[in-house]
Amino acid sequence: MKSTTTTRKVNFDKELFKRSVLYNVMTLYRKTLEEATPQQVFQAVSYAIKDQIIMNWMDTQKAYEEQDPKTVYYMSMEFLMGRALGNSLINMQAYKPVKDACRELGLDLNVIEDQEPDAALGNGGLGRLAACFLDSLATLGYSAYGCGIRYRYGMFKQKIEDGYQVEVPDNWLADGNPFELRRPEYAKEVKFGGYVSVRTDANGRSVFTQEGYQSVRAIPYDLPIVGYGNGIVNTLRIWDAEPVECFQLDAFDKGDYQRSVEQENLARNIVEVLYPNDNHYAGKELRLKQQYFFISASVQEAVDKYMRKHDDIKKFPEKVTFQLNDTHPTVAIAELMRVLMDDYYLTWDEAWSITTRTCAYTNHTIMSEALEKWPIDLFSRLLPRIYQIVEEINRRFILEIQDKYSNVPGVDVNEKIRKMAIIYDGQVKMAHLAIVSGYSVNGVAQLHTEILKKQELRDFYEMYPEKFNNKTNGITQRRFLLHGNPLLADWVTDHVGNEWITDLPQISRLKIYAEDKKAQQEFLNIKYQNKVRLAKYILEHNDVEVDPRSIFDVQVKRLHEYKRQLMNILHIMYLYNDLKEHPDRDFYPRTFIFGAKAAAGYRNAKLTIKLINSVADVINNDPDIAGKIKVIFIENYNVSSAEIIFAAADVSEQISTASKEASGTSNMKFMLNGALTSQ
Ligand code: NBG
């Protein structure tokens, strides 16, 4: 899968960059640099950087075409990318030269970076993991696409009003996205509803066609994913929806008025907004539409792309893998079967052989409320052909269960079917579909995978032990140390060299400094400076002064009962009461920092936010406590604020209910920045 030769690396050209920034503000805004707004400067700088990325992007794609490596399509409803500018510069190894060039133009790169809205096309760990994987795949030189949705509105912005969370729409595309490329030449049609008609062709084969459907045009937008220091640029392809035919007045005359409006609305609604649930299944029809929309477009394009280079569709699995990020993209299985049978006229067995060697599924949770189950009537109405295919997969799977267990003493076959069937009790169970139809099922941490095998997915493990494997999550050290914590990054490099940037285990060479007094002091000085930076952020955003000499004890993650922010705040209340009763007790000052968004409809989670803010109000303003404890709730926790927070943390709170946190990834970001884990 790995590309064998690296592409020619086009190095950063500082003078060209400066000229192009000036030129961009002029041609984009008819302004000089002095007249341009900060947002316009950001746009001008970003376009100048994209110009330099483009050459590597073209070279990379050409090299992949020539070398024809196996390509992974990472299919995900979520990509929590954060900002692109700083990250691209880091990976181009051009951060410092660009910072200097900006200074020479009278600009501050930090201020420019702050103009960029986060691309918040994800909720939490699952979406951020997807973003970290893309960074890693490009850095390791793997041919890879991220496939997702270009939501018009990403994760909502969180405002705190009177202690309560208020959700504000995230209009992240308001000023345009300088990094994206619209690729209408790869548009695809995606069909919903209607019915399936069957006819027999001249060769006696059944031919299935979907009729009376509504459809939308999926238009891809490509975002560059820059690998670190290797000239490789991969692609995150996110799909926008447009009506197939634009709303036309003459449709009114033809009596198609209603239909035209419906198609237009369908397109607009599909990509309108990210569902803000983390570890929770909403079960809404629109969500299934979103899923099929981007999956159908991505699968069609993956097959088209393969067929542009190859002539034998049967060898598809040698060149393509679909990695399904949780069950959200699982309709890819049936969609691939559909394309292979209905468009390429393969038999069921041929299509099944290809599909089961192409698809792989990652499980991210054992929590039952997160498991996707679609009511048959909804599913079959929206995706009639897909439903037929899932029904047939299920029918054959049940035969397989009967075949395997009918004569096994002590096994109740009907009980097995009840527990394992893909369609049962009026529901389509997406995890079962993913396990039965793929070649790999992985958990995201060793313990999580063991729990899947021994408990949650035990029946499936017994039937297909060879499919199960573990892939422990990871994070990108490029964003969460090199970019987020430049002081510590430089210090690490000074001590053990810079190999850690692409090979993180090298960082263990720091061990020899563990007891070194000078190194310890240097580390603490850096931590202190990062705490000063966070304290400044807190003063600006919360209007509360915190002492950078206090212990910064941090819990940042989605708000969820199983993650137990409530337990954390109850503990703080206990400490507070205890200090009130025993004012002379020896106590090292502590600043408790929270950051968390609650799903808009999650009542208990929202009440926990209010509780944290109410407790903060009492404690922060109590003269008896005199700064021994401070409680801070950071509004709108996102990827960009995360970088600042991790760098400043002393203590990392990892207190989710035992066995419920599949892996966690903030734990790793804290560790990378030298915080101790409390669990
Ligand atoms: C989340 C888990 C985390 C894990 C991330 C990434 C879902 C469904 N699961 O523990 O809760 O780190 O996935 O694997 O969002």
XYZ file of C-alpha atoms and ligand atoms in Angstrom:
694
model
C 0.000 0.000 0.000
C 2.901 2.273 0.737
C 4.162 4.379 -2.129
C 7.671 3.188 -3.020
C 9.290 6.422 -4.142
C 8.684 9.751 -2.556
C 7.690 12.574 -4.808
C 9.945 15.464 -5.684
C 9.619 17.794 -2.754
C 8.968 21.351 -3.841
C 10.621 23.509 -1.233
C 9.094 26.593 0.240
C 9.980 29.712 -1.738
C 9.945 32.683 0.610
C 10.214 35.488 -1.941
C 7.553 33.938 -4.137
C 5.370 33.610 -1.054
C 5.713 37.274 -0.134
C 4.974 38.438 -3.657
C 1.964 36.199 -3.896
C 0.491 37.445 -0.586
C 0.643 41.027 -1.877
C -0.731 39.969 -5.231
C -3.575 37.992 -3.603
C -4.865 40.860 -1.444
C -4.847 42.974 -4.570
C -6.622 40.560 -6.907
C -8.998 39.107 -4.331
C -9.918 42.322 -2.516
C -8.566 45.270 -4.537
C -6.571 46.269 -1.481
C -3.059 46.773 -0.257
C -1.807 44.728 2.668
C -2.260 47.713 4.995
C -5.880 48.127 3.953
C -6.821 44.459 4.187
C -8.807 43.116 7.148
C -7.232 40.342 9.240
C -9.582 37.813 7.593
C -8.520 39.025 4.150
C -4.871 38.697 5.124
C -5.550 35.139 6.274
C -7.180 34.345 2.935
C -4.326 35.917 0.958
C -1.701 34.010 2.960
C -3.626 30.732 2.683
C -4.014 31.016 -1.075
C -0.290 31.708 -1.317
C 0.418 28.550 0.701
C -2.057 26.502 -1.275
C -0.237 27.557 -4.463
C 2.884 25.958 -3.021
C 1.040 22.838 -1.865
C -0.579 22.325 -5.274
C 2.648 21.292 -7.006
C 3.319 18.553 -4.481
C -0.334 17.577 -4.614
C -0.186 17.075 -8.389
C 3.119 15.224 -8.186
C 1.830 12.923 -5.453
C -1.288 12.006 -7.366
C 0.759 11.431 -10.531
C 3.210 9.209 -8.624
C 0.321 7.157 -7.204
C -1.057 6.780 -10.701
C 2.252 5.509 -12.011
C 3.056 3.236 -9.072
C -0.534 2.079 -8.652
C -0.293 1.228 -4.947
C -3.236 -0.148 -3.013
C -5.410 2.755 -1.829
C -7.345 3.034 1.403
C -10.594 4.971 1.446
C -11.188 6.039 5.032
C -14.945 6.469 5.063
C -16.174 8.627 7.885
C -19.170 10.801 8.730
C -16.740 12.932 10.730
C -13.388 14.601 10.196
C -12.544 16.945 13.028
C -9.724 18.683 11.182
C -9.304 21.925 13.085
C -7.345 24.617 11.298
C -5.415 23.852 8.124
C -2.957 26.731 7.776
C -0.623 26.135 10.726
C -0.764 22.385 10.302
C 0.098 22.545 6.612
C 3.037 24.851 7.331
C 4.329 22.525 10.027
C 4.150 19.538 7.701
C 5.732 21.473 4.833
C 8.545 22.263 7.288
C 7.873 25.870 6.398
C 6.435 27.199 9.648
C 9.445 29.218 10.715
C 10.269 30.610 7.232
C 6.639 31.671 6.795
C 6.616 33.240 10.244
C 9.725 35.223 9.231
C 8.280 36.150 5.840
C 5.125 37.372 7.546
C 7.169 39.430 9.975
C 8.993 40.995 7.029
C 5.587 41.932 5.621
C 4.630 43.440 8.985
C 2.315 40.522 9.840
C 2.085 38.181 12.828
C 1.550 34.554 11.802
C -0.187 33.731 15.109
C -2.751 36.444 14.504
C -3.260 35.213 10.938
C -3.751 31.636 12.142
C -6.377 32.821 14.605
C -8.501 34.125 11.746
C -9.110 30.636 10.421
C -12.310 28.957 11.587
C -11.821 25.374 12.769
C -13.080 22.814 10.273
C -15.276 21.174 12.925
C -16.821 18.417 10.824
C -16.892 16.057 13.763
C -18.017 15.635 17.349
C -15.166 14.280 19.417
C -12.640 11.455 19.526
C -13.997 9.509 16.567
C -13.814 12.493 14.216
C -10.463 13.672 15.512
C -9.045 10.150 15.137
C -10.004 10.311 11.456
C -8.131 13.614 11.114
C -5.043 12.247 12.903
C -5.053 9.154 10.673
C -5.059 11.304 7.536
C -2.028 13.206 8.835
C -0.275 9.955 9.633
C -1.130 8.254 6.323
C 0.270 11.194 4.340
C 3.380 11.314 6.515
C 3.974 7.583 6.062
C 3.435 7.855 2.314
C 0.330 5.716 2.017
C -2.074 6.272 -0.839
C -5.198 7.287 1.048
C -8.398 9.250 0.708
C -10.614 10.530 3.471
C -14.235 10.434 2.284
C -16.832 12.515 4.078
C -19.485 15.211 3.961
C -18.993 18.915 3.388
C -21.453 19.973 6.072
C -22.628 23.550 5.628
C -22.642 23.841 9.424
C -20.181 21.846 11.482
C -20.157 21.229 15.230
C -22.096 24.089 16.862
C -20.256 26.858 18.628
C -20.838 26.781 22.343
C -21.698 29.954 24.187
C -22.175 29.984 27.935
C -25.007 32.235 29.027
C -25.889 32.448 32.702
C -23.959 29.195 33.154
C -25.988 27.340 30.538
C -24.774 26.052 27.190
C -26.296 27.823 24.212
C -25.686 26.422 20.724
C -24.770 28.837 17.947
C -24.579 27.677 14.309
C -21.048 27.182 13.001
C -21.056 28.962 9.666
C -17.490 27.894 8.937
C -17.714 28.564 5.201
C -18.946 32.151 5.566
C -15.716 33.666 4.238
C -14.961 30.802 1.856
C -12.406 28.037 2.356
C -9.117 28.915 0.640
C -7.810 25.342 0.843
C -10.649 23.554 -0.936
C -10.943 22.675 -4.613
C -14.362 22.074 -6.145
C -14.209 19.097 -8.515
C -17.505 19.084 -10.486
C -15.959 16.786 -13.094
C -16.271 13.955 -10.572
C -19.916 14.620 -9.661
C -22.124 11.591 -9.011
C -25.865 11.055 -8.895
C -27.280 9.552 -5.682
C -30.807 8.117 -5.706
C -33.324 7.899 -2.887
C -36.738 6.289 -2.598
C -38.931 5.014 -5.401
C -39.141 1.312 -6.091
C -37.115 -1.442 -7.730
C -38.276 -2.965 -10.969
C -36.962 -6.292 -12.205
C -36.825 -7.496 -15.766
C -35.073 -10.381 -17.446
C -32.517 -9.496 -20.084
C -31.663 -11.377 -23.283
C -29.241 -13.633 -21.350
C -31.907 -14.608 -18.878
C -30.425 -12.527 -16.078
C -32.492 -10.438 -13.704
C -31.844 -6.747 -14.109
C -32.767 -4.464 -11.221
C -33.489 -0.766 -11.701
C -34.568 1.850 -9.248
C -37.475 3.893 -10.549
C -39.642 6.768 -9.382
C -36.779 7.969 -7.188
C -35.574 11.400 -6.173
C -31.944 12.156 -6.626
C -29.239 14.664 -5.843
C -25.944 15.503 -7.483
C -22.966 14.914 -5.207
C -20.115 17.336 -5.917
C -16.728 16.606 -4.365
C -14.532 19.214 -2.742
C -10.907 18.209 -2.201
C -8.769 19.359 0.708
C -5.010 18.799 0.688
C -3.518 16.622 3.451
C 0.170 17.468 3.639
C 2.550 14.751 4.817
C 5.402 15.760 7.088
C 8.586 16.621 5.215
C 8.063 14.156 2.378
C 6.374 16.212 -0.342
C 3.355 13.931 -0.224
C -0.099 15.482 -0.362
C -3.116 13.205 0.007
C -6.761 14.198 -0.311
C -9.719 14.576 1.990
C -12.710 14.471 -0.316
C -15.902 15.875 1.152
C -19.164 15.871 -0.803
C -21.607 18.703 -1.258
C -25.145 18.137 -2.566
C -26.830 20.033 -5.379
C -30.186 19.478 -7.016
C -29.860 17.329 -10.123
C -31.696 19.866 -12.180
C -31.857 23.408 -10.984
C -35.235 24.704 -10.050
C -36.757 25.654 -13.375
C -39.854 27.677 -13.984
C -40.956 25.580 -16.897
C -41.177 22.633 -14.547
C -44.167 24.450 -13.144
C -45.877 24.312 -16.516
C -45.155 20.615 -16.812
C -46.784 20.055 -13.466
C -43.441 19.101 -11.925
C -43.283 22.081 -9.668
C -43.612 20.068 -6.487
C -40.950 17.640 -7.603
C -38.476 20.375 -8.481
C -38.876 22.031 -5.122
C -38.514 18.705 -3.361
C -35.283 17.892 -5.160
C -33.903 21.277 -4.318
C -34.851 20.888 -0.654
C -33.473 17.359 -0.504
C -30.094 18.600 -1.716
C -30.065 21.526 0.657
C -31.106 19.488 3.698
C -28.757 16.550 3.235
C -25.520 18.404 3.844
C -26.947 21.144 6.045
C -25.633 20.119 9.444
C -23.547 17.632 11.400
C -25.552 15.673 13.980
C -24.051 16.808 17.293
C -24.262 13.447 19.070
C -21.219 11.716 20.456
C -21.555 8.046 21.331
C -25.289 8.232 20.758
C -27.503 7.147 17.884
C -30.256 9.577 16.847
C -32.180 7.350 14.419
C -33.332 10.179 12.182
C -34.176 9.614 8.526
C -32.048 12.577 7.468
C -29.038 10.956 9.099
C -29.490 7.802 6.999
C -29.794 10.040 3.937
C -26.482 11.673 4.831
C -24.882 8.286 5.235
C -26.047 6.905 1.912
C -25.372 10.201 0.154
C -21.648 10.350 0.815
C -21.171 6.598 0.678
C -22.853 6.152 -2.678
C -20.839 9.025 -4.165
C -17.554 7.745 -2.663
C -18.109 4.126 -3.696
C -19.104 5.099 -7.235
C -16.010 7.266 -7.553
C -13.699 4.614 -6.084
C -14.966 2.081 -8.624
C -14.806 4.602 -11.501
C -11.267 5.565 -10.556
C -10.202 1.933 -10.383
C -11.749 1.208 -13.772
C -9.973 4.175 -15.355
C -6.666 2.302 -14.735
C -7.664 -1.368 -14.688
C -9.806 -3.622 -16.793
C -10.611 -6.436 -14.377
C -13.125 -5.400 -11.729
C -12.572 -8.746 -9.998
C -9.152 -7.598 -8.848
C -10.640 -4.573 -7.092
C -9.695 -5.773 -3.568
C -6.030 -5.955 -4.579
C -6.053 -2.203 -5.074
C -8.746 -0.860 -2.778
C -9.788 -1.026 0.853
C -12.799 0.685 2.381
C -12.114 1.313 6.062
C -15.464 2.019 7.747
C -15.157 4.426 10.666
C -17.751 2.920 13.002
C -21.064 1.704 11.567
C -22.036 5.106 10.116
C -20.627 4.246 6.647
C -21.794 0.601 6.657
C -24.180 1.075 3.725
C -20.935 1.042 1.685
C -21.160 -2.758 1.787
C -24.530 -2.929 0.081
C -23.686 -0.027 -2.210
C -20.579 -1.801 -3.479
C -22.652 -4.960 -4.050
C -25.197 -2.851 -5.958
C -22.616 -1.202 -8.200
C -20.904 -4.517 -8.929
C -24.132 -6.366 -9.740
C -26.290 -3.672 -11.314
C -23.655 -1.599 -13.117
C -20.967 -4.226 -13.802
C -23.294 -7.213 -14.202
C -21.407 -9.458 -11.788
C -23.174 -12.387 -10.155
C -23.982 -12.315 -6.459
C -21.088 -14.620 -5.646
C -18.606 -12.579 -7.651
C -19.777 -9.325 -6.079
C -19.761 -10.866 -2.595
C -16.237 -12.163 -3.021
C -15.049 -8.665 -3.931
C -17.016 -6.851 -1.242
C -15.945 -9.110 1.600
C -12.299 -8.597 0.671
C -12.674 -4.819 0.340
C -14.541 -3.707 3.453
C -13.181 -3.479 6.980
C -14.932 -2.184 10.083
C -13.676 -0.316 13.140
C -15.791 -0.504 16.270
C -15.514 2.551 18.537
C -17.859 1.784 21.388
C -19.616 -0.907 23.361
C -22.316 1.440 24.577
C -25.693 0.120 23.478
C -27.225 3.556 22.952
C -24.642 4.206 20.239
C -25.428 1.104 18.179
C -27.139 1.938 14.922
C -30.345 0.056 14.215
C -32.663 1.268 11.488
C -36.357 0.439 11.378
C -37.014 -1.723 8.303
C -39.784 0.505 6.976
C -37.628 3.627 7.066
C -34.614 1.873 5.591
C -36.469 0.075 2.818
C -38.484 3.141 1.834
C -35.414 5.362 1.559
C -33.039 2.783 0.041
C -35.188 0.150 -1.672
C -32.433 -1.513 -3.717
C -29.947 -1.375 -0.866
C -32.503 -2.969 1.422
C -33.041 -5.843 -1.025
C -29.318 -6.500 -0.971
C -29.106 -6.356 2.830
C -32.026 -8.777 3.007
C -30.183 -11.209 0.771
C -26.965 -10.869 2.799
C -29.018 -11.601 5.894
C -30.790 -14.594 4.315
C -27.490 -16.166 3.352
C -25.942 -15.384 6.727
C -28.782 -17.118 8.533
C -28.241 -20.178 6.343
C -24.587 -20.043 7.343
C -25.506 -19.952 11.039
C -27.862 -22.898 10.577
C -25.229 -24.764 8.647
C -22.612 -24.199 11.313
C -24.632 -24.729 14.474
C -27.594 -26.996 13.659
C -25.801 -30.151 14.657
C -23.708 -28.745 17.450
C -24.845 -30.194 20.778
C -25.855 -27.628 23.352
C -26.236 -24.793 20.844
C -29.684 -23.333 20.302
C -29.626 -22.276 16.642
C -32.680 -20.082 16.929
C -31.110 -18.250 19.831
C -27.989 -17.685 17.715
C -30.105 -16.329 14.876
C -32.019 -14.078 17.231
C -28.788 -12.607 18.563
C -26.795 -12.442 15.335
C -29.167 -11.785 12.439
C -28.626 -8.575 10.494
C -32.359 -8.018 10.215
C -34.388 -8.946 13.262
C -37.332 -7.606 15.196
C -38.144 -5.032 12.521
C -34.639 -3.554 12.571
C -31.538 -3.490 10.388
C -28.483 -3.879 12.631
C -25.581 -2.079 11.046
C -22.798 -3.543 13.216
C -23.890 -7.073 12.301
C -23.883 -6.142 8.613
C -20.377 -4.709 8.948
C -18.981 -7.771 10.727
C -20.531 -10.337 8.407
C -19.530 -8.518 5.213
C -15.979 -7.374 5.914
C -12.585 -9.017 6.252
C -11.611 -7.202 9.449
C -13.205 -6.051 12.672
C -11.027 -4.005 14.958
C -11.364 -2.438 18.354
C -9.449 0.723 19.252
C -7.498 -0.395 22.332
C -6.364 -3.788 23.583
C -8.855 -3.953 26.447
C -11.685 -2.723 24.225
C -10.920 -5.390 21.608
C -10.839 -8.079 24.297
C -14.239 -6.928 25.561
C -15.604 -7.098 22.012
C -14.289 -10.636 21.588
C -15.289 -11.972 24.988
C -18.531 -10.103 25.590
C -20.163 -7.673 23.207
C -19.418 -9.497 19.943
C -18.711 -12.913 21.357
C -20.984 -14.857 19.004
C -19.378 -13.203 16.006
C -15.888 -13.831 17.368
C -16.746 -17.515 17.765
C -17.932 -17.672 14.190
C -15.203 -15.542 12.572
C -12.212 -15.403 14.965
C -9.855 -14.584 12.077
C -11.584 -11.260 11.426
C -10.955 -9.776 14.862
C -7.925 -7.643 15.603
C -6.838 -4.636 17.601
C -5.596 -1.297 16.360
C -4.840 0.905 19.325
C -5.676 4.539 18.643
C -3.034 7.170 18.246
C -2.674 10.896 17.805
C -0.504 13.084 15.633
C 2.476 14.512 17.452
C 2.831 17.023 14.619
C -0.271 18.955 15.634
C -0.345 18.210 19.358
C 3.302 18.814 20.169
C 5.181 20.384 17.269
C 2.485 22.936 16.477
C 0.633 23.183 19.795
C 3.642 23.314 22.096
C 6.605 24.794 20.194
C 8.646 25.392 23.351
C 8.508 21.782 24.473
C 8.950 20.540 20.899
C 12.194 22.494 20.557
C 13.360 21.292 23.952
C 12.726 17.654 23.024
C 14.550 18.106 19.735
C 17.493 19.739 21.500
C 17.797 16.694 23.758
C 17.083 13.715 21.524
C 17.057 15.024 17.948
C 14.062 15.446 15.696
C 13.245 11.881 14.726
C 10.311 11.872 17.142
C 8.456 14.086 14.667
C 7.855 11.127 12.375
C 8.695 8.270 14.763
C 7.187 9.004 18.155
C 8.731 6.091 20.126
C 12.068 7.893 19.705
C 10.843 10.272 22.369
C 11.597 7.572 24.949
C 15.249 8.577 24.589
C 14.309 11.382 26.984
C 14.281 8.768 29.772
C 17.898 9.407 30.605
C 16.921 12.947 31.613
C 14.189 11.848 34.023
C 16.356 12.393 37.101
C 18.431 15.197 35.624
C 17.847 18.304 37.750
C 18.650 20.749 34.971
C 16.381 19.004 32.491
C 13.604 18.866 35.083
C 13.912 22.582 35.697
C 13.896 23.372 31.978
C 10.809 21.214 31.511
C 9.025 22.943 34.395
C 9.945 26.363 33.013
C 8.390 25.458 29.695
C 5.296 24.094 31.411
C 5.093 27.345 33.353
C 5.258 29.463 30.196
C 2.515 27.376 28.624
C 0.432 27.845 31.757
C 0.955 31.593 31.500
C -0.292 31.389 27.897
C -3.414 29.486 29.011
C -3.957 31.820 31.986
C -3.963 34.721 29.536
C -6.508 32.916 27.369
C -8.665 32.291 30.446
C -8.453 35.901 31.539
C -9.512 37.039 28.068
C -12.332 34.525 27.687
C -13.581 33.939 31.259
C -12.497 37.165 32.886
C -11.037 35.110 35.754
C -7.450 35.305 36.946
C -5.801 31.964 37.539
C -2.391 31.433 39.071
C 0.045 29.710 36.708
C 1.873 28.391 39.771
C -1.175 26.371 40.815
C -1.660 22.795 39.594
C -3.654 22.816 36.349
C -5.973 19.832 36.621
C -7.807 19.341 33.336
C -10.721 17.362 31.948
C -11.494 18.162 28.315
C -13.725 15.876 26.251
C -17.348 15.623 25.167
C -19.795 15.896 28.023
C -21.286 12.484 28.692
C -22.522 10.734 31.808
C -20.140 7.824 31.293
C -17.193 10.240 31.149
C -18.142 11.398 34.648
C -17.543 15.139 34.596
C -20.188 15.080 37.333
C -17.919 13.040 39.603
C -15.097 15.487 38.982
C -17.180 18.516 39.952
C -18.596 16.692 43.008
C -15.038 16.072 44.129
C -14.260 19.759 43.722
C -17.330 20.636 45.811
C -16.083 18.242 48.478
C -12.626 19.864 48.474
C -14.212 23.290 48.739
C -16.412 22.329 51.684
C -13.471 20.699 53.368
C -11.359 23.854 52.973
C -14.185 25.969 54.332
C -14.306 23.799 57.420
C -10.533 23.613 57.788
C -9.154 26.897 56.469
C -5.697 26.180 57.857
C -5.319 22.847 56.184
C -2.153 22.577 54.096
C -3.345 22.797 50.519
C -1.423 23.207 47.274
C -3.447 25.572 45.042
C -5.293 23.896 42.197
C -7.003 25.203 39.100
C -9.634 22.821 37.762
C -10.257 23.278 34.077
C -13.148 21.805 32.108
C -13.916 21.951 28.417
C -16.906 20.077 27.000
C -19.762 20.377 24.566
C -23.027 18.611 25.339
C -25.232 17.263 22.550
C -28.007 19.792 22.070
C -30.701 17.374 23.247
C -28.805 15.756 26.141
C -30.467 17.160 29.241
C -28.277 15.699 31.986
C -25.120 16.686 30.137
C -26.329 20.251 29.806
C -27.265 20.386 33.483
C -23.767 19.231 34.374
C -22.362 22.205 32.468
C -24.633 24.506 34.444
C -23.528 22.853 37.685
C -19.844 23.288 36.841
C -20.403 26.966 36.060
C -22.451 27.532 39.214
C -19.799 25.886 41.362
C -17.157 27.971 39.579
C -19.105 31.145 40.414
C -19.251 30.302 44.094
C -15.671 29.110 44.499
C -13.956 31.705 42.317
C -15.656 34.517 44.235
C -15.256 33.185 47.764
C -12.679 35.291 49.653
C -12.253 32.479 52.234
C -10.772 30.313 49.535
C -8.446 33.079 48.407
C -7.356 31.425 45.212
C -6.643 27.995 46.716
C -9.107 26.559 44.228
C -10.275 27.994 40.946
C -12.757 26.354 38.594
C -12.778 27.263 34.934
C -15.149 26.147 32.225
C -13.592 26.888 28.852
C -16.260 27.906 26.386
C -16.371 26.228 22.974
C -13.706 23.573 23.509
C -12.406 22.682 20.038
C -9.233 21.499 18.292
C -7.616 24.933 18.352
C -8.190 25.631 22.038
C -7.189 22.019 22.768
C -3.669 22.670 21.500
C -3.226 25.458 24.060
C -4.872 23.499 26.873
C -2.849 20.271 26.527
C 0.410 22.213 26.500
C -0.486 23.772 29.860
C -1.870 20.759 31.733
C -0.242 19.282 34.840
C -2.905 16.665 35.544
C -4.992 14.812 32.957
C -8.357 13.564 34.198
C -9.179 10.150 32.691
C -12.033 9.034 34.883
C -14.614 7.525 32.520
C -16.574 4.622 33.983
C -14.343 1.543 33.826
C -14.652 -0.364 30.514
C -16.902 2.226 28.856
C -14.222 4.394 27.238
C -13.192 2.395 24.202
C -9.809 4.082 24.014
C -9.779 7.796 24.618
C -7.308 10.012 22.808
C -7.109 13.151 24.942
C -5.231 10.899 27.403
C -2.464 10.574 24.812
C -2.373 14.293 23.974
C -1.927 15.134 27.652
C 0.869 12.603 28.048
C 2.628 13.919 24.980
C 2.683 17.310 26.670
C 4.039 15.970 29.940
C 0.892 15.897 32.089
C 0.352 13.179 34.698
C -2.722 10.990 34.353
C -5.223 10.773 37.165
C -7.489 7.756 36.827
C -15.200 7.043 20.588
C -14.818 6.470 21.954
C -13.437 6.929 22.383
C -12.431 6.647 21.278
C -12.921 7.285 19.983
C -11.988 6.997 18.828
C -17.389 6.979 19.501
C -18.520 6.132 19.045
N -16.408 6.372 20.152
O -13.053 6.246 23.549
O -15.780 6.840 22.897
O -11.173 7.158 21.619
O -14.190 6.773 19.632
O -11.804 5.639 18.664
O -17.404 8.161 19.269
